Short mmCIF file of C-alpha atoms and ligand atoms in Angstrom, two decimals:
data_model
loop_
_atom_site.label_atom_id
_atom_site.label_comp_id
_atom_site.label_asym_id
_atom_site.label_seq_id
_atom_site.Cartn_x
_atom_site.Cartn_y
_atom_site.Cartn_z
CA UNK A 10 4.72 -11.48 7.75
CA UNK A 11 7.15 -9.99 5.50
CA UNK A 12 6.20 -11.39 2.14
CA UNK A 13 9.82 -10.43 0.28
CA UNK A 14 11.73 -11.92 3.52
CA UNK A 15 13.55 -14.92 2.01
CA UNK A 16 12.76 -14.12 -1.39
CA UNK A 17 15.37 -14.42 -4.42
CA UNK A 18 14.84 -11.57 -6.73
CA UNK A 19 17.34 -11.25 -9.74
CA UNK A 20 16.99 -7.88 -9.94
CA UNK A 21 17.91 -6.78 -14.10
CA UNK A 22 19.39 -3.42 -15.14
CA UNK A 23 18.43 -1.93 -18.87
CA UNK A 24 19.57 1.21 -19.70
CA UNK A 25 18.44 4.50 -18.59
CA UNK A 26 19.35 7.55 -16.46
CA UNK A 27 16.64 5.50 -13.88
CA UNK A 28 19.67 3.14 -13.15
CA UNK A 29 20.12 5.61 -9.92
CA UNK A 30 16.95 4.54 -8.31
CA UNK A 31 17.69 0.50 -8.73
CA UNK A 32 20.72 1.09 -6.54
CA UNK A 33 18.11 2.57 -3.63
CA UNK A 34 15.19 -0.86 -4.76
CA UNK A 35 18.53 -3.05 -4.10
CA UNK A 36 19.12 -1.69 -1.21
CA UNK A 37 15.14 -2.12 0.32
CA UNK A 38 15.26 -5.43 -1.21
CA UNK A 39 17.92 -6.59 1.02
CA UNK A 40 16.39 -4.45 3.97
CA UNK A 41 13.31 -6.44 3.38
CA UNK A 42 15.38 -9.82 3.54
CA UNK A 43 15.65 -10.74 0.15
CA UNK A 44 18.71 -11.49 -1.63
CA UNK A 45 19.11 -9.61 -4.96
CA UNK A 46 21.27 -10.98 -8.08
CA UNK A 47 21.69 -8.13 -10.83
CA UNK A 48 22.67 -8.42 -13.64
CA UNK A 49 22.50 -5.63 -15.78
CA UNK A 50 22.85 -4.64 -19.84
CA UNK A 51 25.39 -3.29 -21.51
CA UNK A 52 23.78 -0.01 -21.64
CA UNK A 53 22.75 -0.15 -17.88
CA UNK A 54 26.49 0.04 -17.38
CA UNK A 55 26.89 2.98 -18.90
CA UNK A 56 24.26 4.95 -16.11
CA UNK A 57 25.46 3.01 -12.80
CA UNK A 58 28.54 0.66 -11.83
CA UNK A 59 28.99 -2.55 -11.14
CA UNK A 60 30.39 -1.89 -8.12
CA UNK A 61 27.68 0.25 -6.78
CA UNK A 62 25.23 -3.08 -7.26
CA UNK A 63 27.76 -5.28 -5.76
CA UNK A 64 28.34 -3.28 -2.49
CA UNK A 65 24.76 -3.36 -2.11
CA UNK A 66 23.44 -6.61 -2.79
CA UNK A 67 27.10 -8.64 -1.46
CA UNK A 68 26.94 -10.32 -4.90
CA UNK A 69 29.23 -10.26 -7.79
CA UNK A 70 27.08 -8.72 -11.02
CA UNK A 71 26.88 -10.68 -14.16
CA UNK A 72 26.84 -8.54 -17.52
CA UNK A 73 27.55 -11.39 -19.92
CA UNK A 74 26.41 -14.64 -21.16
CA UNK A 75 30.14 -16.08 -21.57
CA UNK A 76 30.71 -15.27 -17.88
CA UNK A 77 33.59 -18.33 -17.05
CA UNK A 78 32.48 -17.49 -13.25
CA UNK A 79 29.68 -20.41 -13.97
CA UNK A 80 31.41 -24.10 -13.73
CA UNK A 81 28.79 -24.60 -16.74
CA UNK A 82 29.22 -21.68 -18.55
CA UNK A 83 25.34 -21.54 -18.26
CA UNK A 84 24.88 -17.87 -16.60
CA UNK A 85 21.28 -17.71 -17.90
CA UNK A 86 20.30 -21.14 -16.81
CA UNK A 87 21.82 -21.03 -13.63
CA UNK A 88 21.03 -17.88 -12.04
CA UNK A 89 16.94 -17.64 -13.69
CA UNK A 90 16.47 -21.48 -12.05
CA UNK A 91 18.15 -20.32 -8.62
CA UNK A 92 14.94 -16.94 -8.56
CA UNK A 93 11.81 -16.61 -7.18
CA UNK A 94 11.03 -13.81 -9.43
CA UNK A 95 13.03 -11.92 -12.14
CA UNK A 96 12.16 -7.87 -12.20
CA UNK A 97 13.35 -5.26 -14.32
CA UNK A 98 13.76 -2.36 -13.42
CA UNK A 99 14.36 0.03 -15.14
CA UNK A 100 12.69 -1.53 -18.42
CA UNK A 101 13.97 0.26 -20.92
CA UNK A 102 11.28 0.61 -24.62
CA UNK A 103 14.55 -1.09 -26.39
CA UNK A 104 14.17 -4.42 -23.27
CA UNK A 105 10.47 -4.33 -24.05
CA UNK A 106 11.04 -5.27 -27.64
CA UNK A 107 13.62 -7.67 -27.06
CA UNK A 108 11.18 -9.25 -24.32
CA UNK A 109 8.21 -9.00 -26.71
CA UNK A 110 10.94 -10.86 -29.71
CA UNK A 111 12.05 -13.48 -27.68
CA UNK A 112 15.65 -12.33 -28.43
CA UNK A 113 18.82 -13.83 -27.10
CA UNK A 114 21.67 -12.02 -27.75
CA UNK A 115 22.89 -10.71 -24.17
CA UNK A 116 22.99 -12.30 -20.55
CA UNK A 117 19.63 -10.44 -19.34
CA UNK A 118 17.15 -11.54 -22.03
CA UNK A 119 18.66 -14.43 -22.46
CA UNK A 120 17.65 -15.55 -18.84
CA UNK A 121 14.25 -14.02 -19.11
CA UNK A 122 13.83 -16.43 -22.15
CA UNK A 123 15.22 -19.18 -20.90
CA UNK A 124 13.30 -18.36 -17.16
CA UNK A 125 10.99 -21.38 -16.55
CA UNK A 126 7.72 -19.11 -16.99
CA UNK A 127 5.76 -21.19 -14.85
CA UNK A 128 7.84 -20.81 -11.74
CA UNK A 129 9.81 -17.76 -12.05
CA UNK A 130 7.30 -14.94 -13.06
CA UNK A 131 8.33 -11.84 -14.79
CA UNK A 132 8.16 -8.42 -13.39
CA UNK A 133 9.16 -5.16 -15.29
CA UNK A 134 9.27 -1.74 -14.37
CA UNK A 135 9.31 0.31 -17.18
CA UNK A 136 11.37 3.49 -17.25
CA UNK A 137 11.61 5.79 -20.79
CA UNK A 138 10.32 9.69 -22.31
CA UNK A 139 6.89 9.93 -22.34
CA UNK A 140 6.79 10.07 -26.40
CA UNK A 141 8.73 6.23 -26.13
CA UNK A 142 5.94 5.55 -23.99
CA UNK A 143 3.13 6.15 -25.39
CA UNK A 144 4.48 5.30 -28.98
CA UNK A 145 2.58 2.44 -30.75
CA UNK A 146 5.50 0.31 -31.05
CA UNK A 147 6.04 0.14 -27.04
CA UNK A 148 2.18 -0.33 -26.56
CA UNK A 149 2.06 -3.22 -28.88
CA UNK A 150 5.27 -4.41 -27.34
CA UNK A 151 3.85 -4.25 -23.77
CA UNK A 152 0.73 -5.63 -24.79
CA UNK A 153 2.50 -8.94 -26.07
CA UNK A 154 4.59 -9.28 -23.29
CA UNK A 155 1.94 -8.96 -21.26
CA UNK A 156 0.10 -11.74 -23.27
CA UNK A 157 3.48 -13.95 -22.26
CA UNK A 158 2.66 -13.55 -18.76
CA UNK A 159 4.68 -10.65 -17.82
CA UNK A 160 3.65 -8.33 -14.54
CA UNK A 161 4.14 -4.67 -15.50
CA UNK A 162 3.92 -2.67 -12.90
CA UNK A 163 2.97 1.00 -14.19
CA UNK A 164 5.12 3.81 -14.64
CA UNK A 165 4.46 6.99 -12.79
CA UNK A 166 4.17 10.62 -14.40
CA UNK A 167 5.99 13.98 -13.34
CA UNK A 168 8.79 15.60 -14.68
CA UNK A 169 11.55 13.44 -16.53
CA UNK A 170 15.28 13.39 -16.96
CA UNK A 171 15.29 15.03 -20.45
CA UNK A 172 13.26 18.16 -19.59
CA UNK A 173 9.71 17.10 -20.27
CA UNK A 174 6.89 15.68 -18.41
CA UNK A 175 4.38 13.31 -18.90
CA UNK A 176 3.91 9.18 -18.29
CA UNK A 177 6.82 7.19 -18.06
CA UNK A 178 9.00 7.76 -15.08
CA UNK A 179 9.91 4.15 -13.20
CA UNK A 180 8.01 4.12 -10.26
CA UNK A 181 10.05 5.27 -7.06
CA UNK A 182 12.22 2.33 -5.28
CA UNK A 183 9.50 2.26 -2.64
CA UNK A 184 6.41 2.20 -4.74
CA UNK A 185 8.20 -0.81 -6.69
CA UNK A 186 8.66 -2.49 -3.06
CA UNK A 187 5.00 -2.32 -2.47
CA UNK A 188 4.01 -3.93 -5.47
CA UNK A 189 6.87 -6.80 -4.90
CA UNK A 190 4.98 -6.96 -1.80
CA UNK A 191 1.57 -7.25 -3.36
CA UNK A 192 2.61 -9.82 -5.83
CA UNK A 193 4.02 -12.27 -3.28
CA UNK A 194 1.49 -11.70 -0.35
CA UNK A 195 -1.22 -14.51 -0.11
CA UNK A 196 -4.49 -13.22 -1.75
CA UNK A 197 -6.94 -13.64 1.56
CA UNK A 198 -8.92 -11.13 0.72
CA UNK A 199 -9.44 -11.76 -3.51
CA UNK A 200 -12.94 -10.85 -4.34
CA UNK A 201 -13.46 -8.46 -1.26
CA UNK A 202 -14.38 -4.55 -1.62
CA UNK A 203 -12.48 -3.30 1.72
CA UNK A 204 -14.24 -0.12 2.95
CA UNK A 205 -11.64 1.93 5.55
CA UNK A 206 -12.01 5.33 7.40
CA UNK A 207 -8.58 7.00 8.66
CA UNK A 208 -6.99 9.56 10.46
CA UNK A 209 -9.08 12.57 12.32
CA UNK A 210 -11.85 14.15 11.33
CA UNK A 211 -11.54 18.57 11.36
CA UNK A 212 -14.51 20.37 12.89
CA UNK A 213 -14.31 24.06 11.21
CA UNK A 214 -15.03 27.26 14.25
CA UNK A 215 -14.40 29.56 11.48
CA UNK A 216 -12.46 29.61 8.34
CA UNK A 217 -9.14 29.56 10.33
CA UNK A 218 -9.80 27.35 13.51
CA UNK A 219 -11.18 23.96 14.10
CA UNK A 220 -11.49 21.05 16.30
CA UNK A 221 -9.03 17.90 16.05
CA UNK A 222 -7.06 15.11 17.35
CA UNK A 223 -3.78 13.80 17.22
CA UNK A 224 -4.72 10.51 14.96
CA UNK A 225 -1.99 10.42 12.26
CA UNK A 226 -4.28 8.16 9.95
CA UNK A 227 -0.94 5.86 9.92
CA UNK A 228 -3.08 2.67 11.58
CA UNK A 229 -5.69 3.29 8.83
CA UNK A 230 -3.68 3.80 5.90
CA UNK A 231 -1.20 0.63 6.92
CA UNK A 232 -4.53 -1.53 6.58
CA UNK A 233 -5.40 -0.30 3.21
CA UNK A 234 -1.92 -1.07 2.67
CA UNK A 235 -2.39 -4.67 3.87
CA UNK A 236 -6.21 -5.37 2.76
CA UNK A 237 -4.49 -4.58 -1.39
CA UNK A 238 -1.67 -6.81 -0.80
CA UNK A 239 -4.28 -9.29 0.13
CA UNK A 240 -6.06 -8.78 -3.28
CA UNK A 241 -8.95 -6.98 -2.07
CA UNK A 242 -10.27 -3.40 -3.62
CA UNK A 243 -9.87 -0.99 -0.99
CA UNK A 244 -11.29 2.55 -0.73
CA UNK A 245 -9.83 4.52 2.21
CA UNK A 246 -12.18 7.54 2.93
CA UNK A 247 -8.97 9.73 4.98
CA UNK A 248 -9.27 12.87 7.36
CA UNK A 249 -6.75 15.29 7.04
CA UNK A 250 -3.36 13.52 7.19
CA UNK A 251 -0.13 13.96 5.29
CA UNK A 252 0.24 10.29 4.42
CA UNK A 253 1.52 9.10 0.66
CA UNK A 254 -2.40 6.50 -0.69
CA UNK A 255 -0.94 2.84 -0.56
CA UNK A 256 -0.44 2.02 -3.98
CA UNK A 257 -3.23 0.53 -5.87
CA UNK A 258 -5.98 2.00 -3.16
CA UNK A 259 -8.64 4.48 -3.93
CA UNK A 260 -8.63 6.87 -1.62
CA UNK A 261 -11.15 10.22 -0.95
CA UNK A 262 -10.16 12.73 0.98
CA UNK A 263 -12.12 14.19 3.49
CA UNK A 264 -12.80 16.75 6.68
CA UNK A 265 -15.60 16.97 8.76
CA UNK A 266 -17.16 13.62 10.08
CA UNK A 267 -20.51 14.89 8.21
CA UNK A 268 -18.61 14.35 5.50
CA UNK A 269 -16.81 11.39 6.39
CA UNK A 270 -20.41 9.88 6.89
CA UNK A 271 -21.41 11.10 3.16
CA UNK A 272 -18.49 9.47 1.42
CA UNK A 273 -18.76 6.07 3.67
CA UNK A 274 -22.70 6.34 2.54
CA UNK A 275 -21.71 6.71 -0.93
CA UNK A 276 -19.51 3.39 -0.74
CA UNK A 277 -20.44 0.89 2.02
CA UNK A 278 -23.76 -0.76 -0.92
CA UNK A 279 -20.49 -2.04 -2.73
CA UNK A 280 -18.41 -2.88 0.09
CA UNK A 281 -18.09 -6.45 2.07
CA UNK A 282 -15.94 -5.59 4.87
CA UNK A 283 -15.86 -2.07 6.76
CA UNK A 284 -12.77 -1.10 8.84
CA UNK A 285 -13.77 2.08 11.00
CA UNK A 286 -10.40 3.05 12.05
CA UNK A 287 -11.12 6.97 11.83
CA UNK A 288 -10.63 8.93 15.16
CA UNK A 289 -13.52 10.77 14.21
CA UNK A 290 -14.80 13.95 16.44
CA UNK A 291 -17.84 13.08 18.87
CA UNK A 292 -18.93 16.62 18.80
CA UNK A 293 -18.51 19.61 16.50
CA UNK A 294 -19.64 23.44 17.22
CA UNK A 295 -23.13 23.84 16.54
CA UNK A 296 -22.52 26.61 14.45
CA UNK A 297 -19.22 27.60 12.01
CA UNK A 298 -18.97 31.25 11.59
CA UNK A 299 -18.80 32.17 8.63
CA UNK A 300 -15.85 35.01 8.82
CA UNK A 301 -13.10 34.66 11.12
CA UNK A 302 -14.15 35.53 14.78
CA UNK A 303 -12.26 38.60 15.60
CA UNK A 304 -10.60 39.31 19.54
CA UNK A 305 -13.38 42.98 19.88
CA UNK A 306 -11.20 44.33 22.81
CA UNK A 307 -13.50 43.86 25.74
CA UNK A 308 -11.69 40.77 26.68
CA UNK A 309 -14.72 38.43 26.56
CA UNK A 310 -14.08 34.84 24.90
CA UNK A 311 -16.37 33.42 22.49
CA UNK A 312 -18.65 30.80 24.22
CA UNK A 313 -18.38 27.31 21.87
CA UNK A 314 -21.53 25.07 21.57
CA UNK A 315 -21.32 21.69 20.50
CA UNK A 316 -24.02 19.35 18.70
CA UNK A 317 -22.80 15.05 18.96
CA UNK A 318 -21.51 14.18 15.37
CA UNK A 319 -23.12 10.72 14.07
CA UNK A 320 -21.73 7.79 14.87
CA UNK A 321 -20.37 6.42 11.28
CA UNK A 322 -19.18 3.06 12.54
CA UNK A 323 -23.05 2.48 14.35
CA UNK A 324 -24.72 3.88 11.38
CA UNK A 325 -22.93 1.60 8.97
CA UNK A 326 -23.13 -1.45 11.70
CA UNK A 327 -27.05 -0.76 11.78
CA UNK A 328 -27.94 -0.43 8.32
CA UNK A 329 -29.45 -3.62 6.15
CA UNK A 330 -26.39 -4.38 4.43
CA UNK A 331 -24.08 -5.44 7.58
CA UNK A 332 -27.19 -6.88 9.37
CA UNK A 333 -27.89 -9.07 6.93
CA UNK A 334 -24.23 -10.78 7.10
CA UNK A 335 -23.37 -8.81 3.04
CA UNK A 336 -21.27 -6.59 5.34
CA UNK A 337 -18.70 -7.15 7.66
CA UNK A 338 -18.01 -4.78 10.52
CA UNK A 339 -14.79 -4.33 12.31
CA UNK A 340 -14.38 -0.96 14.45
CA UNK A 341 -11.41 0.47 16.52
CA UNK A 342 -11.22 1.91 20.34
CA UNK A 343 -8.70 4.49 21.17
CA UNK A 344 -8.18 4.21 25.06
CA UNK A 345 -6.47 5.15 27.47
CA UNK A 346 -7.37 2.79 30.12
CA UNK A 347 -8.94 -0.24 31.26
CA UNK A 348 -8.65 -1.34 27.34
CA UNK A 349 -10.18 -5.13 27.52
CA UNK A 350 -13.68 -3.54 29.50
CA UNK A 351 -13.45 -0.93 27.13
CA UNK A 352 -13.18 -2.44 24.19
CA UNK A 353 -15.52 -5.12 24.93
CA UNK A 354 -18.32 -2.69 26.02
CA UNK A 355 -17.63 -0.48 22.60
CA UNK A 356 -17.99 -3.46 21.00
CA UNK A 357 -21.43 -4.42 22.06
CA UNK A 358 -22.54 -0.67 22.02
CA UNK A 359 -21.79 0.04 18.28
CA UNK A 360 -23.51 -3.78 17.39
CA UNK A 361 -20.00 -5.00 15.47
CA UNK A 362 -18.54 -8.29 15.56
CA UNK A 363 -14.95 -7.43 15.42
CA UNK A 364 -13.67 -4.73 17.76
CA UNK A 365 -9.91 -3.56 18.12
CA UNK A 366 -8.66 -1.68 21.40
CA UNK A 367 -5.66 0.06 21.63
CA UNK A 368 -4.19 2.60 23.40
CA UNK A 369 -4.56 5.97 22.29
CA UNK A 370 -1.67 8.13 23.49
CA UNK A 371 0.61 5.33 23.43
CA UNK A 372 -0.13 5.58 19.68
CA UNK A 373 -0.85 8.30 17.76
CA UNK A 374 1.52 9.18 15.60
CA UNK A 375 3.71 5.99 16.33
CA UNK A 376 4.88 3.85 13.88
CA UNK A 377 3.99 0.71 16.16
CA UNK A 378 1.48 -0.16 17.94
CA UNK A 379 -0.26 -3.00 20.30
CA UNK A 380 -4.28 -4.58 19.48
CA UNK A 381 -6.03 -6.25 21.87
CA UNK A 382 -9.48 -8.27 19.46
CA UNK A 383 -12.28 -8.29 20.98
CA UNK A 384 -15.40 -10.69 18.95
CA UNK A 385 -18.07 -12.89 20.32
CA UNK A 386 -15.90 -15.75 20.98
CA UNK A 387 -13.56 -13.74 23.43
CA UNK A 388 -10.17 -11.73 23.30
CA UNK A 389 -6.83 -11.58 21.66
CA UNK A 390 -3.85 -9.72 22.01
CA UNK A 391 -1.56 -8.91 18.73
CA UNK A 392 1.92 -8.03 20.73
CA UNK A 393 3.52 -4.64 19.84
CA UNK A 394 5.18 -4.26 16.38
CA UNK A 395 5.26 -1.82 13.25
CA UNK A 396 1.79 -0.85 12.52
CA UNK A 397 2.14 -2.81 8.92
CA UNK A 398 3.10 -5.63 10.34
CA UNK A 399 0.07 -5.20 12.70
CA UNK A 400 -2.19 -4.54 9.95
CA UNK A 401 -1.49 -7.68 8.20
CA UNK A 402 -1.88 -9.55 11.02
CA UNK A 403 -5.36 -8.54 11.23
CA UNK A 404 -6.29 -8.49 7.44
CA UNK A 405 -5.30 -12.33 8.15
CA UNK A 406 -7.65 -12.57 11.18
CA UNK A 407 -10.66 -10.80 9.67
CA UNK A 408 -10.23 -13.13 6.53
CA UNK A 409 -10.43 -16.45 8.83
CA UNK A 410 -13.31 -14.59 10.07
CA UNK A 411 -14.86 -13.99 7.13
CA UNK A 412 -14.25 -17.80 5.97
CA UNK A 413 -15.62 -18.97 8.47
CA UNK A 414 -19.17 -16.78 8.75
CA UNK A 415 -19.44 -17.66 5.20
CA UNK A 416 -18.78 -21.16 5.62
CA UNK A 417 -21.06 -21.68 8.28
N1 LIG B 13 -16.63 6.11 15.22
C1 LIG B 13 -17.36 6.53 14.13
N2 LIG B 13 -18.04 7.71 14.19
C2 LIG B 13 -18.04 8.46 15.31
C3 LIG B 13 -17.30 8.03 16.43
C4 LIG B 13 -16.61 6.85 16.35
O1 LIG B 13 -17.35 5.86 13.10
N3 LIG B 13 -18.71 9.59 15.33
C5 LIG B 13 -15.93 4.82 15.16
C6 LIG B 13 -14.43 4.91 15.19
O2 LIG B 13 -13.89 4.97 13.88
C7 LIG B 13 -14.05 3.63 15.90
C8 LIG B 13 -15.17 3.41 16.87
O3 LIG B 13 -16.27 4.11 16.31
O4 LIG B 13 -14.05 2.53 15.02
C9 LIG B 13 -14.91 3.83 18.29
O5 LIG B 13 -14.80 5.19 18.41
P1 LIG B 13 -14.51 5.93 19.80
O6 LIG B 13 -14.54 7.38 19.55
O7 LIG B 13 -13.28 5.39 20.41
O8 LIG B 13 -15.74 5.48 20.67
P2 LIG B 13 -16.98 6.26 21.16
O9 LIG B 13 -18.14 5.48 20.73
O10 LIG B 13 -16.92 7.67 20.71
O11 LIG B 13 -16.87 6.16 22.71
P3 LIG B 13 -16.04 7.04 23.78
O12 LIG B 13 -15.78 8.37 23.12
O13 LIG B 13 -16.91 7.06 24.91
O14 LIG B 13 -14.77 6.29 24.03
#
């Protein structure tokens, strides 16, 4: 399910102080199964050693075009036919305008010229001061190479290595191995608008106390994850959590499930496919004070009265758009027991066609999990693994799904 497992990345160095992080990307690369080939510039060697790349990626670097290591002599030919993918990263402004020139003066954009475009796509990361950034010259320069077919990636903003702050950061090693991911996962889900609710929901007492559970939001936010790297827009509508938004997903934050409803209400006309994964309350206290409630010395506890929270997952499920087929429903069981009956009961209660069971405690907070899929046709069981790996798996079985309600 990995989509970088088996991959052959030549992973190219330009100069800048972001050479540090590529040594971290070559090292997730080759966690991820891929085997990495750098080759970096002369001014990448200047920020990071040769040796540092080589211990981590097993492979000798190549800095030059008259490397005698090739039989052929033919460094640029040989190691851009061997790749599935060239990235650079970083990208330094001076790269983009060699890129954008079609120059051919060093080993690096040599290869990218020589690359066979068709096969071996081109992926930069761009790394540089903000004012390099945004300068004309290196927007005109992107903007060609994207006309050539190049992927750019983004840069992120925050504070930068000279003292100022602004746009043009590279992207962090693992933000860079999410959109590697993206790029080379099959696009099951192109054209779909990917609805998601995750984590808990937080019923206020007072201003200082609430009501919650122990959902971490990391089931949720792994299928955002896996419904963008399936080319789908995905808007995540997350409980409290302290969980980094997938790259590429749109994601509003919420508290209470009334407004967890609101924000799903605001989003499901657009969306095709909603994934209720939220652990949201059932019940809240009919009334939040308004100050903190204070201990008054007698001894006496407050009394707490609770009013049932609506059902987001049935609402959606019920309303025009999903019951006339625009709409496609998929919502989650947390158990802890007797999971298939469960599951398949929940399923017919909240009127979806999808349901997933798993088991609660055995879960929350986890970073694996086991689903048991429950539609008309019968059951399923997805085996424990890493909740991404999970995720995918069922972004893959809701798209069959989907291909086949539509087809028929
Ligand atoms: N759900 C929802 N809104 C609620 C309660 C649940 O959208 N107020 C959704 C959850 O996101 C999940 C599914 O409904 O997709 C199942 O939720 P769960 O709480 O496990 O089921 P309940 O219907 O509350 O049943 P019970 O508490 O009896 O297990």
């Amino acid at each position: 399910m990995n989509a970088l497992a088996g991959k052959h990345l030549v992973l190219g160095l330009s100069g800048g102080v972001a050479c540090y992080k590529s040594a971290e990307l070559a090292r997730l690369l080759a966690k991820a199964g891929a085997t990495v080939q750098v080759v970096m510039t002369e001014a990448a060697e200047q920020f990071i050693t040769a040796v540092t790349m080589q211990a981590l990626t097993g492979r000798p670097v190549y800095g030059s075009q008259w490397d005698a290591r090739e039989p052929n002599n033919m460094a640029h030919i040989n190691l851009s036919r061997a790749a599935d993918a060239v990235l650079i990263a970083p990208c330094s402004a001076d790269f983009i305008a060699r890129l954008a020139h079609g120059r051919a003066d060093e080993l690096l954009s040599l290869l990218c010229l020589a690359r066979p475009a068709e096969s071996v796509p081109l992926l930069l990361a761009p790394a540089m001061n903000r004012e390099m950034w945004a300068h004309p010259a290196t927007q005109r320069n992107l903007a060609q190479v994207r006309g050539d077919g190049a992927v750019v990636l983004g840069v992120g903003c925050g504070e930068q290595a000279c003292g100022e702050t602004g746009d043009g950061r590279m992207l962090e090693p693992a933000e860079i191995m999410e959109e590697l991911a993206a790029f080379f996962s099959p696009k099951l889900l192109a054209g779909e608008q990917v609805l998601i609710t995750a984590g808990p929901t937080f019923e206020a007492i007072d201003p200082v106390r609430g009501i919650t559970n122990l959902s971490s939001g990391k089931m949720g936010f792994a299928i955002a994850r896996a419904a963008r790297e399936a080319g789908a827009e995905v808007t995540l509508v997350a409980g409290p959590v302290h969980l980094p938004t997938p790259r590429g997903v749109r994601r509003i934050d919420v508290v209470s499930a009334r407004n967890m409803l609101e924000a799903v209400d605001g989003q499901a006309h657009e969306a095709s496919v909603f994934i209720a994964t939220a652990a949201v309350a059932d019940w809240r206290p009919a009334a939040s004070a308004e100050h903190k409630i204070k201990k008054d010395g007698s001894g006496e506890v407050p009394a707490l009265a609770f009013v049932e929270n609506p059902d987001i997952l049935a609402h959606v499920a019920q309303g025009e758009r999903a019951r006339s087929g625009r709409l496609y429903c998929v919502g989650f069981a947390a158990e802890s027991e007797n999971l298939l009956a469960h599951a398949r009961a929940k399923r017919e209660r909240k009127g979806v066609p999808l349901l997933v069971g798993n088991i609660g405690p055995a879960t929350f907070g986890q970073d694996d999990n086991a689903l048991v899929l429950v539609d008309g046709a019968g059951h399923q069981e997805l085996p424990r693994a890493s909740k991404q790996v999970l995720a995918q798996q069922l972004i893959a079985e809701i798209a069959r799904r989907l291909g086949h309600t539509r087809a028929a």
